[in-house]
Short mmCIF file of C-alpha atoms in Angstrom, two decimals:
data_model
loop_
_atom_site.label_atom_id
_atom_site.label_comp_id
_atom_site.label_asym_id
_atom_site.label_seq_id
_atom_site.Cartn_x
_atom_site.Cartn_y
_atom_site.Cartn_z
CA MET P 1 -58.96 58.92 -100.27
CA PRO P 2 -59.15 62.71 -98.79
CA THR P 3 -57.01 65.42 -99.10
CA ILE P 4 -55.46 67.40 -95.62
CA ARG P 5 -53.48 69.36 -96.30
CA VAL P 6 -51.85 72.14 -93.71
CA GLN P 7 -49.86 75.23 -96.35
CA THR P 8 -48.37 78.87 -96.73
CA GLU P 9 -49.47 79.21 -100.19
CA ASP P 10 -52.94 80.20 -101.69
CA PHE P 11 -55.24 77.55 -102.63
CA ASP P 12 -57.08 77.47 -106.23
CA LEU P 13 -60.51 77.06 -105.29
CA GLY P 14 -61.38 74.87 -108.56
CA ALA P 15 -58.34 72.82 -108.66
CA GLU P 16 -59.23 70.78 -106.18
CA VAL P 17 -62.81 70.46 -106.38
CA ASP P 18 -61.68 69.17 -110.26
CA ALA P 19 -58.69 67.09 -108.28
CA LEU P 20 -61.64 65.96 -105.52
CA ARG P 21 -64.37 65.12 -108.52
CA ALA P 22 -61.63 63.21 -110.73
CA GLY P 23 -64.19 62.99 -113.03
CA ASN P 24 -66.51 59.44 -110.79
CA ALA P 25 -69.80 59.91 -112.11
CA LYS P 26 -71.03 58.68 -108.64
CA ILE P 27 -71.10 62.21 -107.26
CA GLY P 28 -74.60 63.91 -106.96
CA GLY P 29 -73.20 66.92 -104.91
CA ILE P 30 -70.79 69.06 -104.08
CA ALA P 31 -70.41 71.89 -100.98
CA LEU P 32 -67.64 74.39 -99.77
CA PHE P 33 -66.96 76.15 -97.58
CA VAL P 34 -63.96 79.11 -98.46
CA GLY P 35 -63.58 81.42 -95.35
CA LEU P 36 -61.58 84.43 -96.02
CA VAL P 37 -59.91 87.18 -93.88
CA ARG P 38 -61.91 90.11 -92.87
CA ASP P 39 -60.65 93.22 -92.64
CA ILE P 40 -62.91 94.84 -89.95
CA ASN P 41 -62.90 91.74 -86.57
CA ASP P 42 -64.23 93.29 -83.81
CA GLY P 43 -64.47 96.80 -84.53
CA ALA P 44 -60.80 97.36 -85.92
CA GLY P 45 -59.11 97.68 -88.68
CA VAL P 46 -57.13 94.26 -89.33
CA SER P 47 -54.20 94.71 -92.24
CA THR P 48 -53.19 91.94 -91.15
CA LEU P 49 -53.23 88.21 -89.83
CA THR P 50 -50.52 86.17 -89.22
CA LEU P 51 -51.80 82.48 -88.57
CA GLU P 52 -49.30 79.84 -85.96
CA HIS P 53 -50.23 76.13 -85.65
CA TYR P 54 -48.59 73.33 -84.12
CA PRO P 55 -47.16 71.69 -86.98
CA ALA P 56 -47.12 68.20 -84.86
CA MET P 57 -51.22 67.99 -83.65
CA THR P 58 -52.37 69.63 -86.81
CA GLN P 59 -53.02 67.01 -89.08
CA LYS P 60 -53.53 63.82 -86.68
CA ALA P 61 -56.97 66.60 -85.70
CA LEU P 62 -57.76 67.08 -89.09
CA VAL P 63 -57.49 63.60 -90.28
CA ASP P 64 -59.55 62.96 -87.09
CA ILE P 65 -62.41 65.13 -87.62
CA VAL P 66 -62.57 64.10 -91.12
CA ASP P 67 -62.69 60.68 -90.19
CA GLN P 68 -65.47 61.18 -88.72
CA ALA P 69 -67.42 63.16 -90.75
CA CYS P 70 -67.21 60.20 -92.72
CA ALA P 71 -68.60 57.23 -90.19
CA ARG P 72 -71.47 60.19 -89.68
CA TRP P 73 -72.02 60.47 -93.70
CA ASP P 74 -72.28 59.38 -96.67
CA VAL P 75 -68.74 60.94 -98.19
CA ILE P 76 -67.17 60.45 -101.84
CA ASN P 77 -64.73 62.21 -101.10
CA ALA P 78 -63.94 64.91 -99.09
CA THR P 79 -60.65 67.64 -98.74
CA VAL P 80 -59.50 70.45 -96.48
CA ILE P 81 -56.62 72.72 -96.50
CA HIS P 82 -55.75 75.03 -93.94
CA ARG P 83 -53.04 78.28 -94.83
CA VAL P 84 -50.55 79.27 -92.30
CA GLY P 85 -48.32 82.31 -92.00
CA GLN P 86 -49.00 86.08 -92.53
CA LEU P 87 -52.33 86.84 -94.38
CA MET P 88 -53.76 89.85 -96.19
CA PRO P 89 -57.82 91.02 -96.25
CA THR P 90 -59.59 88.93 -98.90
CA ASP P 91 -56.85 86.44 -98.73
CA GLN P 92 -58.69 83.38 -98.50
CA ILE P 93 -57.74 80.76 -95.56
CA VAL P 94 -59.31 77.81 -95.17
CA LEU P 95 -61.46 75.01 -96.94
CA VAL P 96 -63.37 72.18 -97.02
CA ILE P 97 -64.92 70.24 -99.84
CA VAL P 98 -67.18 67.14 -99.55
CA ALA P 99 -68.49 65.32 -102.20
CA SER P 100 -71.11 63.26 -101.51
CA GLY P 101 -73.69 61.51 -104.17
CA HIS P 102 -76.81 63.28 -102.02
CA ARG P 103 -76.55 66.98 -101.54
CA GLY P 104 -78.07 67.00 -97.57
CA ASP P 105 -74.73 64.56 -96.64
CA ALA P 106 -72.74 66.77 -98.27
CA PHE P 107 -74.02 70.05 -96.61
CA GLN P 108 -74.16 68.50 -93.48
CA ALA P 109 -70.32 66.48 -93.41
CA CYS P 110 -69.01 70.27 -95.02
CA GLU P 111 -70.53 72.50 -91.86
CA PHE P 112 -69.25 69.24 -89.21
CA ILE P 113 -65.35 69.09 -90.97
CA ILE P 114 -65.65 73.57 -90.45
CA ASP P 115 -67.18 73.71 -87.04
CA PHE P 116 -65.00 70.90 -85.73
CA LEU P 117 -62.18 72.45 -87.54
CA LYS P 118 -62.68 75.72 -85.57
CA THR P 119 -62.65 73.98 -81.79
CA ARG P 120 -60.30 71.50 -81.97
CA ALA P 121 -57.84 72.10 -85.06
CA PRO P 122 -54.58 73.88 -83.43
CA PHE P 123 -54.43 77.10 -85.13
CA TRP P 124 -53.83 80.90 -83.66
CA LYS P 125 -54.42 83.33 -85.55
CA LYS P 126 -52.87 87.13 -84.09
CA GLU P 127 -54.71 90.70 -86.16
CA SER P 128 -52.06 93.62 -87.08
CA THR P 129 -54.69 96.38 -86.43
CA GLN P 130 -53.93 100.17 -85.88
CA LYS P 131 -53.86 99.71 -82.84
CA GLY P 132 -51.26 97.55 -82.52
CA GLU P 133 -51.42 93.36 -82.24
CA ARG P 134 -53.90 91.08 -80.53
CA TRP P 135 -54.24 87.47 -80.68
CA VAL P 136 -57.80 87.39 -81.39
CA GLU P 137 -59.82 85.56 -78.90
CA ALA P 138 -61.92 82.09 -79.17
CA ARG P 139 -65.94 82.57 -79.43
CA ALA P 140 -68.31 81.23 -77.94
CA SER P 141 -70.63 80.91 -80.87
CA ASP P 142 -67.71 78.36 -82.59
CA ASP P 143 -68.69 76.40 -79.00
CA ALA P 144 -71.64 76.33 -79.42
CA ALA P 145 -71.83 75.81 -82.46
CA SER P 146 -69.70 72.24 -83.05
CA SER P 147 -71.19 70.87 -79.86
CA ARG P 148 -74.58 70.85 -81.62
CA TRP P 149 -73.35 68.75 -83.57
CA GLN P 150 -72.42 66.30 -80.40
CA ALA P 151 -76.32 67.17 -79.34
CA LEU P 152 -77.86 66.28 -82.67
CA HIS P 153 -75.81 63.02 -82.61
CA LYS P 154 -77.05 62.30 -79.47
CA SER P 155 -80.57 62.26 -80.83
CA GLU P 156 -79.83 60.70 -84.10
CA GLU P 157 -79.04 57.43 -81.78
CA SER P 158 -82.25 57.70 -79.84
CA MET A 1 -39.44 61.23 -65.65
CA MET A 2 -39.13 64.20 -68.29
CA LEU A 3 -41.48 65.88 -69.92
CA ASN A 4 -41.03 67.45 -73.47
CA VAL A 5 -43.67 71.04 -72.12
CA LEU A 6 -44.75 73.04 -75.23
CA TYR A 7 -46.19 76.68 -75.42
CA PHE A 8 -48.37 78.02 -78.46
CA ALA A 9 -49.82 81.54 -79.47
CA SER A 10 -50.48 84.05 -76.66
CA LEU A 11 -49.33 81.22 -73.54
CA ARG A 12 -45.79 81.33 -75.44
CA GLU A 13 -45.33 84.90 -75.36
CA THR A 14 -46.60 85.25 -72.60
CA PHE A 15 -44.06 82.71 -70.85
CA GLY A 16 -41.28 83.68 -72.89
CA ILE A 17 -40.69 80.90 -74.06
CA ALA A 18 -41.85 78.07 -76.49
CA SER A 19 -40.83 74.60 -75.59
CA GLU A 20 -38.40 72.76 -71.81
CA HIS A 21 -37.95 69.84 -70.91
CA ILE A 22 -39.47 69.27 -66.89
CA ALA A 23 -39.16 66.77 -65.00
CA LEU A 24 -42.02 65.84 -62.59
CA PRO A 25 -41.72 62.07 -59.72
CA ALA A 26 -43.52 59.53 -61.55
CA PRO A 27 -47.03 58.90 -61.98
CA ALA A 28 -48.10 62.64 -62.56
CA THR A 29 -51.08 63.89 -64.03
CA VAL A 30 -51.85 66.97 -66.16
CA ALA A 31 -52.56 69.06 -63.16
CA ALA A 32 -49.34 68.00 -60.69
CA LEU A 33 -47.61 69.57 -63.63
CA ILE A 34 -49.46 72.92 -63.98
CA VAL A 35 -48.99 73.22 -60.42
CA VAL A 36 -45.45 72.39 -60.65
CA LEU A 37 -45.62 75.61 -63.60
CA ARG A 38 -48.25 78.04 -62.10
CA ALA A 39 -45.83 77.34 -58.41
CA ARG A 40 -43.06 79.44 -60.96
CA GLY A 41 -45.55 82.53 -59.88
CA ASP A 42 -45.81 86.32 -61.55
CA SER A 43 -47.16 85.27 -65.57
CA TRP A 44 -46.91 81.63 -65.23
CA PHE A 45 -49.34 81.33 -62.15
CA ASP A 46 -52.26 83.94 -63.51
CA ALA A 47 -51.93 82.65 -67.04
CA LEU A 48 -52.96 79.47 -65.98
CA GLY A 49 -55.45 80.04 -63.49
CA PRO A 50 -58.53 78.17 -63.29
CA ASP A 51 -59.96 81.48 -63.92
CA LYS A 52 -58.39 81.18 -67.80
CA ARG A 53 -59.29 79.60 -71.02
CA TRP A 54 -56.19 76.84 -72.05
CA ARG A 55 -56.24 73.58 -73.70
CA VAL A 56 -53.62 70.63 -72.58
CA ALA A 57 -52.77 68.32 -75.82
CA VAL A 58 -50.37 65.62 -74.45
CA ASN A 59 -49.12 63.38 -78.25
CA GLU A 60 -51.03 65.39 -79.97
CA GLU A 61 -54.47 64.28 -78.90
CA MET A 62 -56.85 66.69 -76.90
CA ALA A 63 -56.18 65.58 -72.96
CA VAL A 64 -58.11 66.59 -69.20
CA MET A 65 -56.10 67.22 -65.78
CA ASP A 66 -56.70 63.43 -65.29
CA THR A 67 -54.82 62.04 -68.20
CA VAL A 68 -51.47 60.83 -66.86
CA LEU A 69 -48.55 61.71 -68.00
CA GLN A 70 -45.66 58.84 -68.93
CA VAL A 71 -41.67 59.28 -69.60
CA GLY A 72 -41.65 60.94 -72.74
CA ASP A 73 -44.48 62.18 -73.18
CA ALA A 74 -44.93 65.88 -75.23
CA VAL A 75 -47.18 67.90 -73.20
CA ALA A 76 -48.48 71.03 -75.13
CA ILE A 77 -50.73 73.98 -73.05
CA PHE A 78 -51.73 76.82 -75.48
CA PRO A 79 -55.40 79.36 -75.56
CA PRO A 80 -58.25 77.78 -77.13
CA VAL A 81 -57.46 77.74 -80.94
CA THR A 82 -59.48 80.36 -83.16
CA GLY A 83 -58.46 78.52 -86.79
CA GLY A 84 -60.64 78.27 -90.19
CA MET M 1 -76.40 92.46 -106.91
CA PRO M 2 -77.42 88.49 -106.88
CA THR M 3 -76.37 87.09 -109.97
CA ILE M 4 -78.78 84.12 -111.21
CA ARG M 5 -78.40 82.76 -114.88
CA VAL M 6 -80.17 79.66 -116.94
CA GLN M 7 -77.59 78.80 -119.63
CA THR M 8 -76.75 75.68 -121.98
CA GLU M 9 -73.20 76.55 -121.45
CA ASP M 10 -71.02 75.17 -118.88
CA PHE M 11 -70.48 77.42 -116.31
CA ASP M 12 -66.08 77.95 -113.98
CA LEU M 13 -66.43 76.75 -110.30
CA GLY M 14 -64.04 78.86 -109.50
CA ALA M 15 -64.19 82.07 -111.83
CA GLU M 16 -67.95 82.53 -110.52
CA VAL M 17 -66.05 83.04 -107.07
CA ASP M 18 -63.84 85.67 -108.41
CA ALA M 19 -66.90 88.02 -109.60
CA LEU M 20 -68.95 87.34 -106.31
CA ARG M 21 -66.68 88.03 -104.16
CA ALA M 22 -64.45 91.10 -105.66
CA GLY M 23 -62.49 92.01 -103.61
CA ASN M 24 -65.02 92.67 -101.24
CA ALA M 25 -63.51 92.43 -97.52
CA LYS M 26 -66.64 92.07 -95.34
CA ILE M 27 -67.33 88.62 -96.55
CA GLY M 28 -65.87 86.64 -94.15
CA GLY M 29 -66.99 82.87 -95.70
CA ILE M 30 -68.92 81.62 -98.81
CA ALA M 31 -70.40 78.42 -98.91
CA LEU M 32 -71.67 76.44 -102.68
CA PHE M 33 -73.41 73.88 -103.59
CA VAL M 34 -72.26 72.24 -107.27
CA GLY M 35 -75.22 69.60 -108.34
CA LEU M 36 -73.42 67.02 -110.63
CA VAL M 37 -75.42 64.71 -113.28
CA ARG M 38 -75.05 60.45 -111.67
CA ASP M 39 -74.53 57.96 -114.03
CA ILE M 40 -77.20 55.95 -111.32
CA ASN M 41 -80.86 56.75 -110.89
CA ASP M 42 -82.92 54.45 -109.61
CA GLY M 43 -80.61 51.55 -110.44
CA ALA M 44 -81.17 51.90 -114.40
CA GLY M 45 -77.19 53.58 -116.17
CA VAL M 46 -77.66 57.03 -117.50
CA SER M 47 -76.52 58.29 -120.70
CA THR M 48 -77.82 61.17 -120.73
CA LEU M 49 -80.02 63.73 -118.90
CA THR M 50 -82.68 66.53 -120.77
CA LEU M 51 -83.24 69.59 -118.71
CA GLU M 52 -86.71 71.48 -119.69
CA HIS M 53 -87.78 74.86 -118.11
CA TYR M 54 -90.19 77.36 -118.66
CA PRO M 55 -87.99 80.15 -119.66
CA ALA M 56 -90.43 82.87 -119.13
CA MET M 57 -91.65 82.11 -114.90
CA THR M 58 -87.76 80.55 -114.93
CA GLN M 59 -86.03 83.89 -114.27
CA LYS M 60 -88.63 84.97 -111.89
CA ALA M 61 -88.45 81.98 -109.67
CA LEU M 62 -84.82 81.55 -109.13
CA VAL M 63 -85.30 85.98 -107.88
CA ASP M 64 -87.71 85.20 -106.07
CA ILE M 65 -85.92 82.03 -103.87
CA VAL M 66 -82.74 84.54 -103.54
CA ASP M 67 -84.73 87.24 -102.44
CA GLN M 68 -86.19 85.36 -99.72
CA ALA M 69 -83.17 83.68 -98.69
CA CYS M 70 -81.52 87.62 -97.97
CA ALA M 71 -84.51 88.79 -96.20
CA ARG M 72 -83.77 86.12 -94.10
CA TRP M 73 -79.75 85.40 -93.46
CA ASP M 74 -77.17 88.03 -93.80
CA VAL M 75 -76.27 87.17 -97.39
CA ILE M 76 -73.43 89.80 -98.18
CA ASN M 77 -73.70 88.47 -102.30
CA ALA M 78 -75.23 85.18 -104.22
CA THR M 79 -75.43 83.54 -107.21
CA VAL M 80 -77.30 81.24 -109.01
CA ILE M 81 -76.77 78.86 -112.19
CA HIS M 82 -78.85 76.14 -113.79
CA ARG M 83 -78.28 74.62 -117.41
CA VAL M 84 -80.40 73.24 -119.34
CA GLY M 85 -80.21 71.11 -122.39
CA GLN M 86 -78.37 67.53 -122.99
CA LEU M 87 -76.07 66.99 -120.06
CA MET M 88 -74.23 63.98 -119.89
CA PRO M 89 -72.52 61.96 -116.86
CA THR M 90 -70.07 63.91 -114.51
CA ASP M 91 -71.18 67.27 -116.54
CA GLN M 92 -72.78 70.14 -113.83
CA ILE M 93 -76.33 70.79 -113.58
CA VAL M 94 -76.85 73.77 -111.16
CA LEU M 95 -74.23 75.94 -108.68
CA VAL M 96 -75.43 78.00 -106.22
CA ILE M 97 -72.63 80.02 -103.98
CA VAL M 98 -73.71 82.77 -101.17
CA ALA M 99 -70.97 85.11 -99.81
CA SER M 100 -71.83 86.52 -95.63
CA GLY M 101 -70.39 87.74 -92.86
CA HIS M 102 -71.01 84.53 -90.93
CA ARG M 103 -70.26 81.12 -91.60
CA GLY M 104 -73.31 79.52 -90.60
CA ASP M 105 -75.57 82.93 -92.40
CA ALA M 106 -73.20 81.30 -96.14
CA PHE M 107 -74.15 77.30 -94.70
CA GLN M 108 -77.77 78.65 -94.11
CA ALA M 109 -79.18 80.54 -97.28
CA CYS M 110 -76.98 78.28 -99.74
CA GLU M 111 -78.21 75.03 -98.65
CA PHE M 112 -82.09 77.31 -98.42
CA ILE M 113 -81.80 78.38 -102.07
CA ILE M 114 -81.29 74.89 -103.65
CA ASP M 115 -83.53 73.31 -101.34
CA PHE M 116 -86.66 75.54 -102.83
CA LEU M 117 -84.77 75.77 -106.41
CA LYS M 118 -85.75 71.83 -105.90
CA THR M 119 -89.50 72.94 -105.93
CA ARG M 120 -90.00 75.93 -106.72
CA ALA M 121 -87.87 76.99 -109.44
CA PRO M 122 -89.99 75.31 -112.84
CA PHE M 123 -86.99 72.91 -114.82
CA TRP M 124 -87.91 69.13 -115.28
CA LYS M 125 -85.53 66.55 -116.32
CA LYS M 126 -85.56 63.28 -118.78
CA GLU M 127 -83.19 60.48 -118.49
CA SER M 128 -81.91 58.47 -121.35
CA THR M 129 -81.43 55.12 -119.90
CA GLN M 130 -80.40 51.86 -121.49
CA LYS M 131 -84.48 50.98 -120.74
CA GLY M 132 -85.28 53.99 -122.75
CA GLU M 133 -86.65 57.36 -121.85
CA ARG M 134 -87.85 58.90 -118.95
CA TRP M 135 -88.57 61.45 -116.71
CA VAL M 136 -87.73 61.97 -113.18
CA GLU M 137 -89.77 61.44 -110.70
CA ALA M 138 -90.42 64.67 -107.88
CA ARG M 139 -89.47 62.92 -104.91
CA ALA M 140 -91.04 62.98 -101.27
CA SER M 141 -87.02 64.06 -100.04
CA ASP M 142 -87.22 66.86 -101.49
CA ASP M 143 -90.81 67.74 -100.93
CA ALA M 144 -89.51 67.69 -97.01
CA ALA M 145 -86.11 68.61 -97.39
CA SER M 146 -87.99 72.06 -98.34
CA SER M 147 -90.68 72.45 -95.86
CA ARG M 148 -88.05 71.87 -92.97
CA TRP M 149 -87.26 75.39 -94.19
CA GLN M 150 -90.99 76.88 -93.72
CA ALA M 151 -91.04 74.84 -89.44
CA LEU M 152 -87.79 76.60 -89.01
CA HIS M 153 -89.04 79.30 -89.95
CA LYS M 154 -92.18 79.14 -87.56
CA SER M 155 -89.21 78.07 -84.66
CA GLU M 156 -87.72 81.05 -85.23
CA GLU M 157 -90.91 83.71 -84.91
CA SER M 158 -92.04 81.80 -81.67
CA MET N 1 -112.45 85.62 -122.10
CA MET N 2 -109.11 84.03 -123.73
CA LEU N 3 -106.15 82.42 -121.46
CA ASN N 4 -102.61 81.69 -123.64
CA VAL N 5 -102.68 78.00 -122.10
CA LEU N 6 -99.05 75.90 -121.41
CA TYR N 7 -97.93 72.76 -121.02
CA PHE N 8 -94.50 71.48 -120.13
CA ALA N 9 -92.41 67.93 -119.35
CA SER N 10 -94.32 64.68 -119.73
CA LEU N 11 -97.93 66.89 -120.07
CA ARG N 12 -96.52 68.78 -122.67
CA GLU N 13 -95.86 64.90 -124.16
CA THR N 14 -99.14 62.80 -123.17
CA PHE N 15 -100.98 65.93 -124.76
CA GLY N 16 -99.62 66.48 -127.63
CA ILE N 17 -98.93 69.98 -127.29
CA ALA N 18 -97.22 72.44 -125.13
CA SER N 19 -99.56 75.18 -125.36
CA GLU N 20 -103.19 76.61 -126.72
CA HIS N 21 -105.85 79.90 -125.96
CA ILE N 22 -108.57 78.87 -124.63
CA ALA N 23 -112.12 80.96 -124.25
CA LEU N 24 -113.50 80.58 -120.85
CA PRO N 25 -116.73 82.50 -119.47
CA ALA N 26 -115.37 85.50 -117.06
CA PRO N 27 -115.28 84.61 -114.22
CA ALA N 28 -113.25 81.97 -114.16
CA THR N 29 -111.15 79.45 -112.08
CA VAL N 30 -108.45 77.88 -112.14
CA ALA N 31 -110.33 74.61 -111.41
CA ALA N 32 -112.88 75.78 -114.04
CA LEU N 33 -110.61 75.41 -116.64
CA ILE N 34 -109.16 71.55 -115.45
CA VAL N 35 -112.41 71.67 -115.71
CA VAL N 36 -112.75 72.22 -119.54
CA LEU N 37 -109.29 70.40 -120.09
CA ARG N 38 -110.67 66.93 -118.27
CA ALA N 39 -114.11 66.90 -120.12
CA ARG N 40 -111.80 66.06 -123.48
CA GLY N 41 -111.50 62.78 -122.20
CA ASP N 42 -108.69 60.19 -122.60
CA SER N 43 -104.68 61.54 -121.34
CA TRP N 44 -106.66 65.00 -120.15
CA PHE N 45 -109.30 63.21 -118.22
CA ASP N 46 -106.22 60.32 -116.52
CA ALA N 47 -103.56 63.22 -116.84
CA LEU N 48 -105.04 65.98 -114.07
CA GLY N 49 -106.85 63.70 -112.03
CA PRO N 50 -106.91 65.32 -108.28
CA ASP N 51 -104.20 61.21 -107.69
CA LYS N 52 -102.54 62.27 -110.08
CA ARG N 53 -99.79 65.31 -109.25
CA TRP N 54 -99.27 68.10 -110.87
CA ARG N 55 -98.72 71.91 -111.22
CA VAL N 56 -100.06 75.47 -112.43
CA ALA N 57 -98.49 78.98 -112.97
CA VAL N 58 -100.25 81.31 -113.49
CA ASN N 59 -98.63 84.16 -115.06
CA GLU N 60 -95.33 82.43 -114.32
CA GLU N 61 -96.14 82.41 -110.34
CA MET N 62 -97.13 79.99 -108.27
CA ALA N 63 -101.34 78.96 -108.38
CA VAL N 64 -103.78 76.98 -106.92
CA MET N 65 -107.01 75.72 -108.38
CA ASP N 66 -109.19 78.60 -106.26
CA THR N 67 -106.94 81.57 -108.03
CA VAL N 68 -108.86 83.33 -109.96
CA LEU N 69 -108.33 83.72 -113.82
CA GLN N 70 -108.04 87.69 -116.00
CA VAL N 71 -108.61 87.79 -119.48
CA GLY N 72 -105.29 86.66 -121.26
CA ASP N 73 -103.15 85.54 -118.13
CA ALA N 74 -100.77 82.25 -119.61
CA VAL N 75 -102.08 79.59 -117.44
CA ALA N 76 -99.12 76.90 -117.17
CA ILE N 77 -100.11 73.03 -116.51
CA PHE N 78 -96.86 70.35 -115.74
CA PRO N 79 -95.83 67.78 -113.36
CA PRO N 80 -93.96 68.29 -109.97
CA VAL N 81 -90.17 70.09 -110.60
CA THR N 82 -87.39 67.95 -110.61
CA GLY N 83 -83.91 70.41 -111.33
CA GLY N 84 -81.55 70.86 -109.05
#
């Protein structure tokens, strides 16, 4: 069963990998992504980052994204953890782990989940910088990263 | 019919309100709700203009302007997401 | 500086990520891959897996692969650890970690390193199964995974 | 000239030897060394045949049949790698 959590507390990456594996000897490879708070975003020093979300929708959106990944690739197990609240530079924001029989599936499912999460899960970032507070703008590159999976999907079908 | 309308992130701050109940004649679409909100003028008219980027979810699922609303629906309006 | 090690001992994935990050606030994303011993390979139950290597060449080959990744993508830091000796099902075999400013670079560099490692680093696996011992055959799928980066590289240049 | 020749994995087991010194008239290529080894017959002839998959590294770098050998070179012969 996939693990999907939204929390204010930090997470322990090694412990999450151990829990995901749980001694399953069918797992040949695990791909993992962890997103971190950088101190520079568009040139302004970031002192804190505050993450807001839409609680009633977040879990549903993450479950849907993981379900799509499980339908497209050989996924033995997956973990998605996203933090909310106030974070500092170098803090961990998000963790995606995918265990699979084969590495190609693990990599693709992991990258798909983080790409879709970035464009479809209801989280918003507000940066506090030396210049004051500002909401982080959505990036066109994230839309492109997300939509390439759609293009790939179509070409797989043809 | 009564709708539960929610605002998030920069739109919540722009409007100065996190949620409200809005009555709309049925049947209605998301587009009809947006017309009502823009008619309030000022920041409502500007922030929800067709030149601005914002998203709508109905009952916690992404929706479009043509999505039909039912009585009691939760309609969330928010800027493009920036998590991860 | 990249960390590249060949060792008989197990590794602690969380500790390796911490060492790689070392509080660097320029890191926006970390992609990681860990390869594990499966208990089934081509239908025969695996009881042990023995990894042999060519010590004088291994380090050189791994450094060269990591250098290529650093030349092609925005890599802030990288770690490659490969175990040798006798392993059991569920044991960790190989760890690749790439830290980058952006997630796309982290994913691509990480997958490139493991794909190239599988076809260019001098390691050989011998399985001990119920049917006896046998050397693992190289897979055509690994050659394909490795050569697609060459194709990608050419298309980037054109 | 003297070469240091090493065998790994299944080839080491097939030949029953991990390394040896082989003298070859200079100049020579990897191909010339393979001819000398195959001339030993039996498993040497079979395992290093052109229909078999094996690789050569010279001084710890992947080499090809045309690679020119120098005195003292370390020439490693091994099956396709299967790490990771």
